[in-house]
XYZ file of C-alpha atoms in Angstrom:
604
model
C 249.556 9.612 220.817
C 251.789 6.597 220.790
C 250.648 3.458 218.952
C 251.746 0.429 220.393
C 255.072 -1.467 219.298
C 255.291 -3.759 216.556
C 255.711 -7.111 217.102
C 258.133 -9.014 215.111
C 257.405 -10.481 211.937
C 256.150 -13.254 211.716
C 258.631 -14.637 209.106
C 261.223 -14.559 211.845
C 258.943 -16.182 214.372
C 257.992 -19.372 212.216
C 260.192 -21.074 209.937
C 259.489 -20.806 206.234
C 258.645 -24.412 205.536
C 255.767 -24.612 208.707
C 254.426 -21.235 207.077
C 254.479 -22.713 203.328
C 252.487 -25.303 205.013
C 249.918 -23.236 206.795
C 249.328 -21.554 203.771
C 248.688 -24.227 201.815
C 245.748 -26.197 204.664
C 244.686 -22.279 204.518
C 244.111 -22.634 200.571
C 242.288 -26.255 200.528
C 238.951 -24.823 202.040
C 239.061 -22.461 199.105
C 239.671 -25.010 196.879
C 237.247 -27.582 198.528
C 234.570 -25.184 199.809
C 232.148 -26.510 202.236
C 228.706 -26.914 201.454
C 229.052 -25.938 197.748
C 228.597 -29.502 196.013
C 228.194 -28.014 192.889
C 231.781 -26.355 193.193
C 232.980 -29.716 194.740
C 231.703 -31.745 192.051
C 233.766 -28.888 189.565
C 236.722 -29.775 191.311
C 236.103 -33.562 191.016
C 235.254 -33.255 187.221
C 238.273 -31.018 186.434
C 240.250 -33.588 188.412
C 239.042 -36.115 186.205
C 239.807 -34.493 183.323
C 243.463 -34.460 183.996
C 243.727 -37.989 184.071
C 241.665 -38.507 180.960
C 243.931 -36.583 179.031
C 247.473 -37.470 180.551
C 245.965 -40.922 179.804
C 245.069 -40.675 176.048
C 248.831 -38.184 175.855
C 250.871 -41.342 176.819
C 248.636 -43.802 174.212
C 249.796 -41.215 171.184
C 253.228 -42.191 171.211
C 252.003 -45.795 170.747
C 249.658 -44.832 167.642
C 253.315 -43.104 166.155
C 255.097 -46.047 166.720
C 252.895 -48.602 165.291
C 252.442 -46.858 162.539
C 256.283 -46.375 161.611
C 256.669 -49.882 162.051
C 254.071 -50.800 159.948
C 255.479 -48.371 156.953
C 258.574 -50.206 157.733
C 258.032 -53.556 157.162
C 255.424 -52.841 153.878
C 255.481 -49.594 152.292
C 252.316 -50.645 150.194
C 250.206 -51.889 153.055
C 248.485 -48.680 153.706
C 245.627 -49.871 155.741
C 247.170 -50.163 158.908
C 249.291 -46.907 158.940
C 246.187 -45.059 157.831
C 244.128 -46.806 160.872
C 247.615 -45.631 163.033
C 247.658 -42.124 161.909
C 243.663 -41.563 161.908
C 243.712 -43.152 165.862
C 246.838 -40.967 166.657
C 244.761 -37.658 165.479
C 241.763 -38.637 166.887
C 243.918 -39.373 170.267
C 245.488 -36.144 170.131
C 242.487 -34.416 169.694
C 240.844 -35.846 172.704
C 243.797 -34.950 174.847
C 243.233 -31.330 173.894
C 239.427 -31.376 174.346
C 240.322 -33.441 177.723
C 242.181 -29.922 178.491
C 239.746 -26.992 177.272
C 236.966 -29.039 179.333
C 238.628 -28.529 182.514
C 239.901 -25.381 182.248
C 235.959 -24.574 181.551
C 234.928 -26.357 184.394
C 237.615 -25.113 187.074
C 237.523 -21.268 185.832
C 234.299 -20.675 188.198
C 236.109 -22.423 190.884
C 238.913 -20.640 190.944
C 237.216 -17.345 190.651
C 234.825 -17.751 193.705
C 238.307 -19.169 195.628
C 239.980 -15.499 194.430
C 236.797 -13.318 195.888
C 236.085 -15.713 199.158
C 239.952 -15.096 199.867
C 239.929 -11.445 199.075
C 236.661 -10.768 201.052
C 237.701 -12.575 204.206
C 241.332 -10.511 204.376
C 239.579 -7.529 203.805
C 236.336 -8.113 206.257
C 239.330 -9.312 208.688
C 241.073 -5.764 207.874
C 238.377 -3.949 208.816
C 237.828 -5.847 211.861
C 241.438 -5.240 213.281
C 242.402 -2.835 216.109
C 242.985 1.001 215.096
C 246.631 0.465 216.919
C 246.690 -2.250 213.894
C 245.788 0.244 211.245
C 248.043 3.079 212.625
C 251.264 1.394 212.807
C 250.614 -0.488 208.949
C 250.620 1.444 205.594
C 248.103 1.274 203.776
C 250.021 1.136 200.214
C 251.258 -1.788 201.807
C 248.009 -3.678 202.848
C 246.625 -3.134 199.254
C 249.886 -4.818 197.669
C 249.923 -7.835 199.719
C 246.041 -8.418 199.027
C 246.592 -7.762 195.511
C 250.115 -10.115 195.528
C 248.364 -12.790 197.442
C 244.720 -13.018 196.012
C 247.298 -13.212 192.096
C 249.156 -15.814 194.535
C 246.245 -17.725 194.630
C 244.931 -17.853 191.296
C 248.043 -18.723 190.021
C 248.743 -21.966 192.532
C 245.626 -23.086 192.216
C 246.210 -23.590 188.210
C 249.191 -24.491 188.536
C 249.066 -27.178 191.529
C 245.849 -28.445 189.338
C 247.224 -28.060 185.750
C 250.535 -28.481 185.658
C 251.854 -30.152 189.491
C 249.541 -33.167 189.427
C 249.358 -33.989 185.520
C 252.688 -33.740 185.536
C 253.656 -36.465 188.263
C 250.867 -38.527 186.867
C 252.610 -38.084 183.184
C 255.798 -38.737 184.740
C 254.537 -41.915 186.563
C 252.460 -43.341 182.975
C 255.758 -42.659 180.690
C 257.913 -44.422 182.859
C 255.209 -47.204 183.358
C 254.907 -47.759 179.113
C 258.897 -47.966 179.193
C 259.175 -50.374 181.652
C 256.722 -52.578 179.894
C 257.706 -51.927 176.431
C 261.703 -52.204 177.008
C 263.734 -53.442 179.799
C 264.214 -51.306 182.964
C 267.389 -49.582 181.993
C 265.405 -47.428 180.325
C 263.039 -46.461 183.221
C 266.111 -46.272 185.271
C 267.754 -44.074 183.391
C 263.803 -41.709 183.119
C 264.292 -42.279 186.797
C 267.487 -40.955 187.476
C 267.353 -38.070 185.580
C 263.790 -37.067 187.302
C 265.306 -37.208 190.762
C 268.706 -35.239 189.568
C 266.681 -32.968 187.725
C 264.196 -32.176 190.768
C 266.901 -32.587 193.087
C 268.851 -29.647 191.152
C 266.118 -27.799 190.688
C 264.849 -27.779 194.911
C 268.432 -26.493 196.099
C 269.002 -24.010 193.634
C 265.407 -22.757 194.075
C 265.966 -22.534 197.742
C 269.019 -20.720 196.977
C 267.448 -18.124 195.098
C 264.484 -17.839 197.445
C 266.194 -15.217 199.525
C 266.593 -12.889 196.157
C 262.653 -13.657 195.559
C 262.123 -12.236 199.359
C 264.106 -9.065 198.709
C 262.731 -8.367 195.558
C 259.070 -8.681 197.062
C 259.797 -6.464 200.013
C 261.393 -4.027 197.525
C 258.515 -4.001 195.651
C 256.289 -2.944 198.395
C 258.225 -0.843 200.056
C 258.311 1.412 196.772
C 254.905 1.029 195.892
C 254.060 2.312 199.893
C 256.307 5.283 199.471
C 255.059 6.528 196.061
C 251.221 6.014 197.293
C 251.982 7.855 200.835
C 253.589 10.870 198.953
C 250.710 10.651 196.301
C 248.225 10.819 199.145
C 249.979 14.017 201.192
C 250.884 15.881 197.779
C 249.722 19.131 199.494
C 252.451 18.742 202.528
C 254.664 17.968 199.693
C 253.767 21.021 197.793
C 253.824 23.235 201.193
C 257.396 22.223 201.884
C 258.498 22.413 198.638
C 260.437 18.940 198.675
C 259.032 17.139 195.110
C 262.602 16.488 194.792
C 263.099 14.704 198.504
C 260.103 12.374 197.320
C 261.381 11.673 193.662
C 264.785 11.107 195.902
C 263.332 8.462 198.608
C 261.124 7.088 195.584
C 264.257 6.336 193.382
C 266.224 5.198 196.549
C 263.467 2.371 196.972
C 263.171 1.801 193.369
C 267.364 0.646 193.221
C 266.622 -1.602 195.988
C 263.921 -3.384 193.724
C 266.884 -3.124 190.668
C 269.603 -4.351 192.822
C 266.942 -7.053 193.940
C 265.801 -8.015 190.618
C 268.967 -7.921 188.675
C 270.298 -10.810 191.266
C 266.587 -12.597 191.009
C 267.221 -12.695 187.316
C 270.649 -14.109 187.320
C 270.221 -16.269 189.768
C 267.554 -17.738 187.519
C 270.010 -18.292 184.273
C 272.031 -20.596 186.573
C 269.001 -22.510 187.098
C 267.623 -22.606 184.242
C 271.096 -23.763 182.479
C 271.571 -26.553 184.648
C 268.192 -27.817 184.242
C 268.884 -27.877 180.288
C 272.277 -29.556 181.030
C 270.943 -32.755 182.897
C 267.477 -33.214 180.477
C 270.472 -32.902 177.491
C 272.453 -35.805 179.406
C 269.308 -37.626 180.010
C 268.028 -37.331 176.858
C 271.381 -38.552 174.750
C 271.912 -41.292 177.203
C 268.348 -42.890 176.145
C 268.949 -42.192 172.542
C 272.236 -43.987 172.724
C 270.758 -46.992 173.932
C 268.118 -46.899 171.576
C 270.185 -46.553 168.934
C 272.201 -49.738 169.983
C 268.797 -51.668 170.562
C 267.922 -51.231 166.769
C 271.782 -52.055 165.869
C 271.627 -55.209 168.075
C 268.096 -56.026 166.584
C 266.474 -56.307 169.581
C 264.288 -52.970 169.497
C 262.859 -51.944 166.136
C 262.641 -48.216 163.953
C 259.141 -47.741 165.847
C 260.499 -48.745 169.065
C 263.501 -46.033 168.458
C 260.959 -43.389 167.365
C 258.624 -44.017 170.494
C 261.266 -43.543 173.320
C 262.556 -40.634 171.304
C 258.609 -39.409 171.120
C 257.641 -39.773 175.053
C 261.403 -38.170 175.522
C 260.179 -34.854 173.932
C 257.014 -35.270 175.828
C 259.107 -36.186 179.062
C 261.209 -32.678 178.120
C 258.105 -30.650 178.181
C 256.738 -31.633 181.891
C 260.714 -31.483 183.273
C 261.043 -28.112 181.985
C 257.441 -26.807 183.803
C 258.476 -28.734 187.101
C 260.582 -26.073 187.419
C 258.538 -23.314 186.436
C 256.365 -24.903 188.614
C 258.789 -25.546 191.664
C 259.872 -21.391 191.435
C 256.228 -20.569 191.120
C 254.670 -22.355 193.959
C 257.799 -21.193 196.092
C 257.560 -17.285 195.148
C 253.422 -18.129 195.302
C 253.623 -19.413 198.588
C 255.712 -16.012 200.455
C 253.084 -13.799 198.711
C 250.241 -16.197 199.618
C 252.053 -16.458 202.988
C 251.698 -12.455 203.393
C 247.747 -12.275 202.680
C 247.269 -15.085 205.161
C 249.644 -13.480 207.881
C 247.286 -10.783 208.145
C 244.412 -13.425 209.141
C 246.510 -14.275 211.836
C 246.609 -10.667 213.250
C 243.829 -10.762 216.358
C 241.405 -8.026 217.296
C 242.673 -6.493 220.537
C 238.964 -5.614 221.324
C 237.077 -8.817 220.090
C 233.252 -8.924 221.034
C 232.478 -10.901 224.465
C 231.353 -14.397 223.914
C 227.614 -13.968 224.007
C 227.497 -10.266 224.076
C 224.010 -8.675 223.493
C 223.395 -5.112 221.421
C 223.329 -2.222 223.372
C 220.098 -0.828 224.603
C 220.001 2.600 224.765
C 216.696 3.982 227.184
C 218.075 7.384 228.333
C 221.600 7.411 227.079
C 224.095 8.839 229.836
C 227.403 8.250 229.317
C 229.567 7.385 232.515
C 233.623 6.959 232.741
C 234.256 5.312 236.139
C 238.124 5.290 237.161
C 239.720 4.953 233.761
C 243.257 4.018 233.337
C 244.838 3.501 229.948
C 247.941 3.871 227.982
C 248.756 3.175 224.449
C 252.032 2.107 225.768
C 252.412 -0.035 229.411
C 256.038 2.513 230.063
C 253.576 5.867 229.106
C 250.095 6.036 230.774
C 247.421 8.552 228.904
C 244.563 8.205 231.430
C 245.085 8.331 235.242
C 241.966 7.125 237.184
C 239.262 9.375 235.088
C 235.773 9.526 235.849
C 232.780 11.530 235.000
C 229.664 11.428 234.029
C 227.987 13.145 230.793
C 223.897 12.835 231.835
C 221.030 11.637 229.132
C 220.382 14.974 226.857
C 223.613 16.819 228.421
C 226.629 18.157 227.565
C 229.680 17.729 229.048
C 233.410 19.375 227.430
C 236.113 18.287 227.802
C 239.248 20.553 227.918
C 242.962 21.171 228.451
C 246.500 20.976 226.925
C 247.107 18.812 223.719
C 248.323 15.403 225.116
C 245.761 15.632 228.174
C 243.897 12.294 226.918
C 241.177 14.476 225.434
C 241.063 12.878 222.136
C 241.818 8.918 223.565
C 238.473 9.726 225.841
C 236.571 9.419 222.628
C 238.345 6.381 221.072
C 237.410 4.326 224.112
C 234.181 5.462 223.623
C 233.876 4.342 220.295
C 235.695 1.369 221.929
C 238.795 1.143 219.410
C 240.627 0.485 222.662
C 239.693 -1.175 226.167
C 240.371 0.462 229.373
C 243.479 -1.255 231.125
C 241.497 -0.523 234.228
C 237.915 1.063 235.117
C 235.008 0.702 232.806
C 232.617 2.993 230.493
C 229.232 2.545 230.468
C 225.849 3.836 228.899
C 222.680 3.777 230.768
C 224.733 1.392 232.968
C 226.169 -1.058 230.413
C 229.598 -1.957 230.249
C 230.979 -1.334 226.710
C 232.796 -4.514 226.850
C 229.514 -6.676 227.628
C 227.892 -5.145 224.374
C 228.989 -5.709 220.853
C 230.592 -3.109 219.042
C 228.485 -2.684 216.139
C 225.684 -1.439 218.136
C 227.445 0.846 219.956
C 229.065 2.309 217.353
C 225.801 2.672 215.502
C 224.490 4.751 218.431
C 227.283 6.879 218.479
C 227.643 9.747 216.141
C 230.553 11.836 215.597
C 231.924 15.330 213.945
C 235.789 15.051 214.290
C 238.279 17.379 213.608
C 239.313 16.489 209.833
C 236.653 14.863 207.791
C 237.550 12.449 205.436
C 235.685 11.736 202.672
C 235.787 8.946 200.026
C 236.621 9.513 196.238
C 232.814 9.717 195.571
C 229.811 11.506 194.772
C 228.543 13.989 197.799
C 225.227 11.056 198.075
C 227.331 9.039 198.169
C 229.401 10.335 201.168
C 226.260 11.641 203.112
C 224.327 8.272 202.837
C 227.604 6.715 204.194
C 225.985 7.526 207.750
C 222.507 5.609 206.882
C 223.046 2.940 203.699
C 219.742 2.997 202.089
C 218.186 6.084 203.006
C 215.827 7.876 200.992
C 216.287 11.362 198.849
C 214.017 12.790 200.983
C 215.767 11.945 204.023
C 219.637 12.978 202.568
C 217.861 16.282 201.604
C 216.485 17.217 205.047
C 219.781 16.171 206.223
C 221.522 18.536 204.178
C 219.204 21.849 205.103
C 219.806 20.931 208.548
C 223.497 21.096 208.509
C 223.028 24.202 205.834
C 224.588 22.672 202.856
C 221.618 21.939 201.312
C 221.893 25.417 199.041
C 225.360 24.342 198.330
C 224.913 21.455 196.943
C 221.953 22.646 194.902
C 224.623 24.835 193.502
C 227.040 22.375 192.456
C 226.405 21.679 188.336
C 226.039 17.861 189.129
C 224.034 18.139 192.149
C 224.014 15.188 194.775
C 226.015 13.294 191.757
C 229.344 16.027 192.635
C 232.244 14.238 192.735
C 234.198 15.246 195.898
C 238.094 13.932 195.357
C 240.686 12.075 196.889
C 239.721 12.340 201.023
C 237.434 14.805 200.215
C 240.018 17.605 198.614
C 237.605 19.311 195.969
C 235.593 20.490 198.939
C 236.668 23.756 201.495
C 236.893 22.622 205.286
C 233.797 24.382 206.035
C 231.620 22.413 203.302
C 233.415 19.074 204.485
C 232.820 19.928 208.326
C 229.267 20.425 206.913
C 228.865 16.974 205.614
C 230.275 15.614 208.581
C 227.243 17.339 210.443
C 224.587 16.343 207.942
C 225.828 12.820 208.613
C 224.779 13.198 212.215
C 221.707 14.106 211.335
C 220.980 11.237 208.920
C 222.240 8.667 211.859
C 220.162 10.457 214.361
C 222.345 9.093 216.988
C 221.469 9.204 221.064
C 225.352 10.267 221.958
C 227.202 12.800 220.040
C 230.884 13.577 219.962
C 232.223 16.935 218.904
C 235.861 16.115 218.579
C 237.444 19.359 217.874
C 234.997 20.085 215.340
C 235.662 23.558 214.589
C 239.443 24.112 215.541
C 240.870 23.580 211.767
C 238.519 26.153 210.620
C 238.694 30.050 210.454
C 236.793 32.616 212.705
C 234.247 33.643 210.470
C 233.394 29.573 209.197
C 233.272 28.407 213.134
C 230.568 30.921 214.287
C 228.538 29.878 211.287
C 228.956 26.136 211.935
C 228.695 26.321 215.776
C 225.197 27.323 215.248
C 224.900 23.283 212.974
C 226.794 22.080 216.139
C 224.344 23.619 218.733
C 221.240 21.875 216.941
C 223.305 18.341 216.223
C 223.655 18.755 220.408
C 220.622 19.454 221.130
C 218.048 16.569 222.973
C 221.050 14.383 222.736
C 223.944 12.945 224.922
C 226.971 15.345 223.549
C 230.811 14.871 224.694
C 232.699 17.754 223.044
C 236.060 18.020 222.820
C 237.410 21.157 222.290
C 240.539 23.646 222.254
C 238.786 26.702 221.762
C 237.616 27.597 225.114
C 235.007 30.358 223.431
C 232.678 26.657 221.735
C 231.892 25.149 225.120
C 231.340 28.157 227.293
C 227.482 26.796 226.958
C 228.274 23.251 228.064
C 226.316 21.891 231.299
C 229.952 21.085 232.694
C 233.408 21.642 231.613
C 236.162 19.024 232.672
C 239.671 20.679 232.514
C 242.129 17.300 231.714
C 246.012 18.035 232.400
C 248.286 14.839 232.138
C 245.426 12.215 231.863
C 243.902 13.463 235.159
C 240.500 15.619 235.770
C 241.980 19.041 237.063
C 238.979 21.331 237.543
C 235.204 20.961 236.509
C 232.640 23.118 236.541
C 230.180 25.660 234.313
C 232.027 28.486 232.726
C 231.255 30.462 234.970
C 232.459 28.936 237.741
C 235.522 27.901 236.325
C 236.404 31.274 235.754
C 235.310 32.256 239.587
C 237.761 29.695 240.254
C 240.810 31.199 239.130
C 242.634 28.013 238.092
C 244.113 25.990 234.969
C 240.367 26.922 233.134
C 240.890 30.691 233.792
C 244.567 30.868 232.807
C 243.869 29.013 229.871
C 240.456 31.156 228.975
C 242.694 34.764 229.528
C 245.583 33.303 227.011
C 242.996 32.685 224.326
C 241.279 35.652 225.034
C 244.834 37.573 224.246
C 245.746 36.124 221.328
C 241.705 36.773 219.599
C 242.505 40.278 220.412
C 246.203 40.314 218.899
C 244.702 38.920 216.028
């Protein structure tokens, strides 16, 4: 099978700065949730309590200064410096409390923002295309959820908590120098804002494209160590441990190549951000200093600018914390969001209704399809598998055997024809209750890391015991799980690895059962199994079959000799059809194919 192309990333198609943006009108419905008042009214609160305590921050200063001056000019007047002192505690205090309050109030914000986010990626995962899923790693997938749901959490505190109080700081500080002094010392606050910010923007663009590296890196080791966790037995089977530890240290020097230059490229930065608040800083002081020598500014006056200085240092030095943040933030947000913007190449048809099943035949009329445009699978296919029937289908590997059943299941739509049941086109119905109708034992069973209830109920959330038991004795594995010492509570590994194909084969069956579905595929059911564990299973299969619509798919000619009609496939065309029998009569691809089987059970 050949999965359609990739297309190409979207990071090439759309310029950083228009995707920064889309991520960020992405975020504000997270952050602003509609109809939740009592989240919006968080927001609002939290909001408010920035501005209460950037507002009582820039007043402390003022408290310090007044109370200098007042220790200046009478040592034994204690009154006043005691009234200073006890109103700059208090003042401080309040700031902090101003602080606590909203991180209190914004946490559950935040939190619901995080889940909302994660849930919709993954609901929109799940609702892609299989060509989607088959040409993206799943290692991968997980570590741009995980980078972009930490993304979030991480600009939302720090757009709310550190971005806005620190402009509004910014703004108030300058404001209280202007009024208090003459404007060379805003100015001069000015100037070494901008040519701080300024510095900070470039080289933070600059080192953007080590950030990028260093994330791709990342995931590109993290995908190779969880793909080689998750085939360790083809690993062990080829004996090449070492060619993984190889290709898994190959993609972990990337990441140390990438990171090394990340991390240098952020001493540069971060030295000539301490160079220009130094300059900044000893400018002000100098003409402080002269104010007090010229009279004109007093010992308070020259301990408040150097106060809000300190305080101006602090919010400088997070700007550009907060500048590399939101940047790196934004390509890892950017990620999560791409994969929102990946569309379902079989979307549901506006206004389509839920299949109605009365008799449930099964008709394919003219298909054409290919995976690829240049390399058609199906050439003009069409049969018919009648209510309570079954109909096999046969023939070489790469025949379109396997695709027959995926556009079943609709994963794919026909690029010409149509498939209906009981007369309803598959695209004119929506997929869940198709899909619900349809039951199917494939070839490999995969199970998830869970108990064996678990994994049965998986076909019917919610059932009852009683109804997982009688499952379970009707696919004969009833005894063996009996026989397990934790019962229905047996925990069955990884994709399903602490059970034998036979037992795994049998839970696919007893999931059938539990469904109950009108149409059955039997996708190769029995072929990775051995003689002896396919005779006793075929006799599950012939009961699953029985009363209900069955398509099997098979490459062991010897399981469908019973089928009401065999359709030989051969290059994504129907070659022959008929019973067994008459297939055989025939002498053609069916008979061939039946006599080399039939050789190689007897040289075995």
């Amino acid at each position: 099978m050949t999965a359609p192309l990739d297309p190409p990333p979207r990071a090439e198609r759309t310029g950083s700065g228009e995707a920064s943006l889309r991520s960020l009108v992405r975020l504000l419905p997270f952050l602003w949730p509609k109809g939740s008042i009592a989240l919006r009214t968080r927001v609002a609160v939290a909001l408010a309590c920035i501005a209460g305590a950037k507002g009582v921050g820039v007043v402390v200063p003022i408290f310090y200064k007044q109370a200098v001056d007042a220790l200046g000019a009478d040592p034994s007047a204690l009154a006043v410096p005691v009234g200073a002192i006890l109103a700059y505690g208090l003042a401080r205090v309040t700031s902090y409390a101003f602080n606590q309050f909203r991180q209190i109030v914004f946490e559950r914000v935040e939190q619901q923002a995080i889940r909302r986010a994660a849930i919709r990626v993954f609901e929109h995962l799940h609702g892609l295309p299989l060509a989607f899923h088959l040409r993206r790693q799943t290692g991968g997938l997980g570590r741009s959820i995980e980078r972009g749901t930490r993304a979030m959490s991480s600009l939302l505190s720090i757009t709310l908590f550190n971005l806005i109080p620190t402009a509004l700081e910014l703004l108030l500080v300058v404001g209280v120098l202007w009024s208090f002094f003459d404007g060379s010392f805003a100015l001069v606050v000015a100037l070494t804002v901008i040519g701080y910010v300024i510095f900070t923007i470039s080289t933070t663009e600059w080192r953007l494209k080590f950030r990028k590296r260093l994330v791709e890196a990342d995931k590109q080791a993290s995908t190779r160590a969880v793909d080689s966790l998750l085939n360790f037995e083809t690993v062990k089977y080829f004996g090449n441990e070492r060619l993984e530890v190889e290709r898994y240290d190959a993609a972990l020097r990337t990441y140390e190549e990438a990171a090394v230059k990340s991390q240098s490229s952020l001493g540069v930065l971060n030295l000539g951000q301490s160079v220009i608040i130094a300059l900044g800083l000893t400018l002000l002081m100098y003409m402080a200093a002269g104010g007090i020598v010229d009279g004109t500014m007093s010992v308070g006056d020259f301990v408040l600018v150097n106060t809000y200085l300190m305080q101006l240092a602090q919010p400088l030095n997070m700007f550009g914390w907060v500048y590399r943040s939101v940047k790196q933030h934004l390509v890892d947000m950017h990620q999560m969001f791409e994969l929102l913007e990946e569309e379902s190449a079989v979307p549901d048809a506006p206004g389509a209704e839920p299949l109605a099943i009365s008799k449930g035949s099964v008709r394919f009329e003219d298909v054409h399809f290919g995976y690829d445009p240049r390399r058609p699978i199906l050439r003009g296919v069409s049969f018919e598998v009648p209510a309570g029937r079954t109909v096999a289908l046969v023939g070489p590997s790469g025949a379109g055997k396997s695709t027959i059943a995926r556009l079943l299941f609709r994963f794919w739509d026909p690029d010409a024809g149509r498939i209906t049941v009981d007369g309803q086109d598959l695209r004119e119905v929506t997929q869940d209750s198709l899909r619900k109708s349809v039951g199917i034992v494939p070839q490999d069973t995969v199970l998830f890391n869970e108990s064996i209830a678990y994994n049965l109920e998986y076909a019917k959330p919610g059932a009852q015991q009683g109804e997982l038991e009688e499952a379970a004795r009707m696919a004969a594995i009833g005894n063996f799980i009996a026989a397990t010492p934790d019962g229905w509570k047996t925990q069955v590994g990884e994709r399903g690895l602490k059970l034998s194909g036979g037992e795994k084969q049998r839970m696919a069956i007893a999931r059938v059962f539990l469904k109950a579905p009108r149409i059955v595929v039997l996708d190769e059911a029995t072929s990775a199994l051995d003689s002896a564990t396919e005779r006793e299973i075929q006799d599950n299969l012939g009961d699953v079959a029985r009363g209900r619509t069955t398509l099997v798919i098979a490459h062991r000619l010897s399981t469908v000799v019973d089928a009401h009609e065999i359709i030989v496939l051969d290059d994504g065309k129907i070659r022959e059809r008929g019973t067994h029998a008459a297939l055989l009569d025939k002498d053609g691809l069916y008979a061939e194919m039946w006599r080399r089987q039939d050789e190689e059970r007897e040289a075995a």
